mmCIF file of C-alpha atoms in Angstrom:
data_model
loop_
_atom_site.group_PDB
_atom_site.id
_atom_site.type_symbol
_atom_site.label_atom_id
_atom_site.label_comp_id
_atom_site.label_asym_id
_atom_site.label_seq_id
_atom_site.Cartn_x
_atom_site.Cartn_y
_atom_site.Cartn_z
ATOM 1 C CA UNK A 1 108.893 48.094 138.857
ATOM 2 C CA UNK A 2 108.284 48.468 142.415
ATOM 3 C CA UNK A 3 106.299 51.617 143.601
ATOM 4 C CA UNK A 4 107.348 53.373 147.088
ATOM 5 C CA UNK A 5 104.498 53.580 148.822
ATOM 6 C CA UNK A 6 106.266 56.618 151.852
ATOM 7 C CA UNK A 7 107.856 58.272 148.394
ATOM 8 C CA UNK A 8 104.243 58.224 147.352
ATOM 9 C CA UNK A 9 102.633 59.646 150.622
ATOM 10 C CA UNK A 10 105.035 62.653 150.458
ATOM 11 C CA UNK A 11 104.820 63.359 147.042
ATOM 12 C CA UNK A 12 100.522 63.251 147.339
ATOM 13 C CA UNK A 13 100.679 64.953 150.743
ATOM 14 C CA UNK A 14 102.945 67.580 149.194
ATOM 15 C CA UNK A 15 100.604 68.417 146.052
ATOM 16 C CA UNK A 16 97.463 68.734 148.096
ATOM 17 C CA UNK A 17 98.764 71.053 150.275
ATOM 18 C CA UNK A 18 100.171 73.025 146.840
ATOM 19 C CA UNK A 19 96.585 72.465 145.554
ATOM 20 C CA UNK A 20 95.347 74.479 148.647
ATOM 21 C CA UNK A 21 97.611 77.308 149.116
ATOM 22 C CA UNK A 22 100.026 76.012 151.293
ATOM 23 C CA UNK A 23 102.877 76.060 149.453
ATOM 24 C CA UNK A 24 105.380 76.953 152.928
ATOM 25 C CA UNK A 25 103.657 73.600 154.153
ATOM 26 C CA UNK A 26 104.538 71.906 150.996
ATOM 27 C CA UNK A 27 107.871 73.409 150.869
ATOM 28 C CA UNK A 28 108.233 71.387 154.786
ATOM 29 C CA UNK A 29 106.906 68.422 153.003
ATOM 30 C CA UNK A 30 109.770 67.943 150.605
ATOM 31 C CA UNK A 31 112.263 69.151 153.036
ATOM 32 C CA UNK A 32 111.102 65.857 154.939
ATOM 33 C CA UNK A 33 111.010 63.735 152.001
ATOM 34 C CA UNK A 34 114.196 64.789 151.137
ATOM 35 C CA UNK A 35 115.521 63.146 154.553
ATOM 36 C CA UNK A 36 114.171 60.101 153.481
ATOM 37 C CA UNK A 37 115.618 60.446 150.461
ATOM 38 C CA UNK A 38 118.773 62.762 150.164
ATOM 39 C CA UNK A 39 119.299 62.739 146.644
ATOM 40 C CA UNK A 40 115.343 62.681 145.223
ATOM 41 C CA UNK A 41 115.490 64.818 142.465
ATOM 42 C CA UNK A 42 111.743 65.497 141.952
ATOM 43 C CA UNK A 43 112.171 66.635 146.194
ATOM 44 C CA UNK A 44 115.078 69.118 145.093
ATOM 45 C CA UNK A 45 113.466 70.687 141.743
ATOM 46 C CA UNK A 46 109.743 71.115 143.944
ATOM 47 C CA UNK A 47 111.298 72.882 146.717
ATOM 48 C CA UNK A 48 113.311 74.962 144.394
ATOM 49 C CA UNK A 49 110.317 75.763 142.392
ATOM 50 C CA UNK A 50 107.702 76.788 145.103
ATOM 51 C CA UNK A 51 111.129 78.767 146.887
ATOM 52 C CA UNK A 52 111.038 80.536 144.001
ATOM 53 C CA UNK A 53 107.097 81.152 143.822
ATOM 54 C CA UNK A 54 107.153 82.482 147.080
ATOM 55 C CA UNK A 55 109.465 85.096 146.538
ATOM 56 C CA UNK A 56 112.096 83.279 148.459
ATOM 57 C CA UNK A 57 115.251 83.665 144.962
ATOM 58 C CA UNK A 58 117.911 83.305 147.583
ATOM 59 C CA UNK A 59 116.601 79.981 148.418
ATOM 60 C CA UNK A 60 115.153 78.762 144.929
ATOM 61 C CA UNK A 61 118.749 79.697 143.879
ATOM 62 C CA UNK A 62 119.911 77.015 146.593
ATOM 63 C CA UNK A 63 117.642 74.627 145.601
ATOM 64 C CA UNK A 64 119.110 74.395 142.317
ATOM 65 C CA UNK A 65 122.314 74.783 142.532
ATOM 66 C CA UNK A 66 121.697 71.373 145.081
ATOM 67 C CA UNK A 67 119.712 70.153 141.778
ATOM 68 C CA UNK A 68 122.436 70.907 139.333
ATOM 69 C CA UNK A 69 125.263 69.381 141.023
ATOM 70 C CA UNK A 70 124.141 65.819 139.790
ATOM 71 C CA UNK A 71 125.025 64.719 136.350
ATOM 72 C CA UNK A 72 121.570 63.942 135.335
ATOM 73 C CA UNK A 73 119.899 67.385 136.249
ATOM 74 C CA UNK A 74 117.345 68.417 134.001
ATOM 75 C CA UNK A 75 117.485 71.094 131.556
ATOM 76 C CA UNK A 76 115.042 73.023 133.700
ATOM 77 C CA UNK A 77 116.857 73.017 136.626
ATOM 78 C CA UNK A 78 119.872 74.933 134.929
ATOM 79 C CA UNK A 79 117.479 77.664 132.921
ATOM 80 C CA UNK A 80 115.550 78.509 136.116
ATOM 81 C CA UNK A 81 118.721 78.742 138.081
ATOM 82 C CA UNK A 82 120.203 80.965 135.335
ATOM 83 C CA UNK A 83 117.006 82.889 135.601
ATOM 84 C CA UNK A 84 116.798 83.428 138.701
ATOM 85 C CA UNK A 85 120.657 84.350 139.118
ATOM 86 C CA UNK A 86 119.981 87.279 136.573
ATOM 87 C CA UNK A 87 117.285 88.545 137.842
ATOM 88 C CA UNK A 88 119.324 89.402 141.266
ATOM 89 C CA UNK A 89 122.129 90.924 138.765
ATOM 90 C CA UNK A 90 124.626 87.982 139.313
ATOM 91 C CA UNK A 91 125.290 87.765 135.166
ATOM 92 C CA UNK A 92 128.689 85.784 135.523
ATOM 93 C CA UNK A 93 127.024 82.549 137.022
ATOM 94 C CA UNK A 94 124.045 83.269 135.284
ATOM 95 C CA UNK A 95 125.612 82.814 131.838
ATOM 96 C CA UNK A 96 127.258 79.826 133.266
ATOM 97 C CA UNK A 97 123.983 78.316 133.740
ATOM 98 C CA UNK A 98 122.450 79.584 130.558
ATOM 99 C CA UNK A 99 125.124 77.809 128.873
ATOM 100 C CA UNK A 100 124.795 74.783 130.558
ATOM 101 C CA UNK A 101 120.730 74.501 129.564
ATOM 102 C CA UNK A 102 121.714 75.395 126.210
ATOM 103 C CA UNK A 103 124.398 72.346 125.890
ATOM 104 C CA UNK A 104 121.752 70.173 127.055
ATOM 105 C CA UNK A 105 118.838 71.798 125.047
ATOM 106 C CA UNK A 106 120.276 74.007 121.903
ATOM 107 C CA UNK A 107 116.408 74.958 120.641
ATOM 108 C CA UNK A 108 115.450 76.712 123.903
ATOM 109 C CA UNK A 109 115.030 79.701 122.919
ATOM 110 C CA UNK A 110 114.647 81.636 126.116
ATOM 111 C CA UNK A 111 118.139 80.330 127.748
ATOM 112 C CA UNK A 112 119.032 82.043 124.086
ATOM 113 C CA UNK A 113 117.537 85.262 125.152
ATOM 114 C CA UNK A 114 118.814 84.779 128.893
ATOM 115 C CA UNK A 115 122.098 84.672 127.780
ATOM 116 C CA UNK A 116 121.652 87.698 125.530
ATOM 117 C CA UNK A 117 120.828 89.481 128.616
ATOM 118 C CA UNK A 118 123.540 88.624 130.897
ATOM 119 C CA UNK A 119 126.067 89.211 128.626
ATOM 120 C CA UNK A 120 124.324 92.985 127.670
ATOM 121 C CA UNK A 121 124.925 93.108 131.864
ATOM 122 C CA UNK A 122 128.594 92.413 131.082
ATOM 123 C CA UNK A 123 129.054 95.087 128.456
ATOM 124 C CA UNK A 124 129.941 92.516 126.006
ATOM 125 C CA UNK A 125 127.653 93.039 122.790
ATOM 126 C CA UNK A 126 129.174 91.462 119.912
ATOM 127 C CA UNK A 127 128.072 87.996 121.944
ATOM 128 C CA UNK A 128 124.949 89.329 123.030
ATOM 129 C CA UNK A 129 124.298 89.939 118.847
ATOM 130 C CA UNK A 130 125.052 86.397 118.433
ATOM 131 C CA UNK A 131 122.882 84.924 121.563
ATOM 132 C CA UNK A 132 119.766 87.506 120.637
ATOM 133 C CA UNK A 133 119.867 86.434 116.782
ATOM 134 C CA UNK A 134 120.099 82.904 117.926
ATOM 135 C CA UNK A 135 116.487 83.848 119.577
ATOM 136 C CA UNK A 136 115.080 85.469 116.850
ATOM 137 C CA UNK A 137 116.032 82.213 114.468
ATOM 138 C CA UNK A 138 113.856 79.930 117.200
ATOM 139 C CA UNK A 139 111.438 82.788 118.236
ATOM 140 C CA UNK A 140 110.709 85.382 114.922
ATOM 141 C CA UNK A 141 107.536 86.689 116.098
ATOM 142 C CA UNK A 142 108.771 87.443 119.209
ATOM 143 C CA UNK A 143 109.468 91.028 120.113
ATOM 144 C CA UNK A 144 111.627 91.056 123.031
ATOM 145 C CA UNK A 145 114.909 89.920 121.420
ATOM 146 C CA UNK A 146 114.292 92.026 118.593
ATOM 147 C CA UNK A 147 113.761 94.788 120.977
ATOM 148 C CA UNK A 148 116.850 93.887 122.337
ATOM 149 C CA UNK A 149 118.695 93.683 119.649
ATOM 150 C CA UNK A 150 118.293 96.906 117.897
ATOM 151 C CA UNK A 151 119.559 98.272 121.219
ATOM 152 C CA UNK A 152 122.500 96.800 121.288
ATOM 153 C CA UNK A 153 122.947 97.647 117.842
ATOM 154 C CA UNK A 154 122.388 101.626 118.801
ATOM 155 C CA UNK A 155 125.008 100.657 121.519
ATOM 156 C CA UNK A 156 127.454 99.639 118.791
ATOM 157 C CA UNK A 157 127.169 102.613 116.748
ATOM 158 C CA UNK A 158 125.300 100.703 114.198
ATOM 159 C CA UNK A 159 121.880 102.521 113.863
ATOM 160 C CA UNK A 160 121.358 100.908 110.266
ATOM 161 C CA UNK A 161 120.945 97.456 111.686
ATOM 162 C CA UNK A 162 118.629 98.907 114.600
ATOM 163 C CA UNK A 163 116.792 100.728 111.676
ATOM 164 C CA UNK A 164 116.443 97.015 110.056
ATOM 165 C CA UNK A 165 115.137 95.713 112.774
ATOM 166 C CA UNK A 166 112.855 98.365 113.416
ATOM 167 C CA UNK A 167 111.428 98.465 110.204
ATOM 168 C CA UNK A 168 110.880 94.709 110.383
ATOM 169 C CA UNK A 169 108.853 95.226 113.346
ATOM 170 C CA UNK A 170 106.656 97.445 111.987
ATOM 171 C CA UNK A 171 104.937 94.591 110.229
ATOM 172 C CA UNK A 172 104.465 92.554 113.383
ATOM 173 C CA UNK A 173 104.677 94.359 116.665
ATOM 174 C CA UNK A 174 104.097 98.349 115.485
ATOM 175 C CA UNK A 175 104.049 98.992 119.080
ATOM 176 C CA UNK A 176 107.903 97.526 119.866
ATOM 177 C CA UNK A 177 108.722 99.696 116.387
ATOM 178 C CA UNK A 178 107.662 102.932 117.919
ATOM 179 C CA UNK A 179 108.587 102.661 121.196
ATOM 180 C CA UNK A 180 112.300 101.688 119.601
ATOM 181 C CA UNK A 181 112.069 105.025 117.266
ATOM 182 C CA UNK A 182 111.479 106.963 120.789
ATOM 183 C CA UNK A 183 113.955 105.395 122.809
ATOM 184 C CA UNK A 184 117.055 105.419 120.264
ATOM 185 C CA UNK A 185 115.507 108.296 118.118
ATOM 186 C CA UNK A 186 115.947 106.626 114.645
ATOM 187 C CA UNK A 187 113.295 108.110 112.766
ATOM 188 C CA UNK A 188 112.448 105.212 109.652
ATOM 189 C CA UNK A 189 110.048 105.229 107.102
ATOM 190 C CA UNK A 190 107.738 102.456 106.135
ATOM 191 C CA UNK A 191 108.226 100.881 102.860
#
């Protein structure tokens, strides 16, 4: 196994300047690694990555979607992308991409909860049931798809599963429970 000593240079140069705060200056780093080497992988995910550190989702968004168009791009690659294409309300390519990480990675149980999310943002809850259970399965001492669940169960006029869900909770996250009993104003008792 040959090692390449310029891909090593970059890749050094590149982490001390992260290790220092100059993650713009890193960011130019891998830009000229990557013409060097077009297709570099580890050049694509970085710059993605610190793009999306420093605020920049338009770009990390780029980044990615440069990342994901090979065959062999990592699970990562297609969760953060999803990620970041929900968080700037874009739920249709989003769920694409949660989809995607999940066909590579079934168990990852926050592309589960992604894709809960996006398709709540697309009004279509009997999915989002099935996607937010799927996180509570991997994740059950988790609040936030619980949380989310017994909303969307309030949503579809079925306050006895929220009222489940609340109850169960209770014996975990009694702060979740209450806030829940606010918000959708089911009043339960604790047995």
């Amino acid at each position: 196994m040959s090692i390449d000593l310029n891909w090593q240079k970059y890749k050094w140069c590149a982490i001390t300047l992260i290790i220092f705060g100059q993650r713009k200056r890193a960011v130019s780093m891998f830009e000229d690694m990557l013409k060097d080497y077009p297709e570099d992988r580890y050049a694509l995910g970085s710059i993605a990555h610190l793009k999306a550190e420093l605020g920049d989702k338009i770009g990390a968004i780029e980044g990615y979607e440069r990342l994901v168009k090979y065959s062999d791009a990592p699970v990562y690659a297609w969760f953060n992308l999803a990620f970041l294409l929900q968080e700037l309300e874009r739920p249709i390519e989003a769920e694409r991409a949660f989809r995607r990480a999940l066909e590579l990675n079934p168990k990852l149980d926050q592309a589960w909860y992604g894709l809960g999310l996006t398709l709540i943002q697309q009004g279509r809850l009997d999915e989002a049931v099935i996607a937010l259970e799927r996180n509570t399965k991997l994740q059950p001492m988790s609040p936030y798809a619980w949380y989310q669940l017994a909303r969307v169960h309030v949503d579809r006029q079925k306050p006895d599963e929220a009222t489940k869900i609340i109850q169960h909770l209770k014996s975990f996250e009694p702060k979740f429970a209450r806030q829940l009993e606010r918000e959708t104003g089911l009043n339960t008792q604790s047995s």
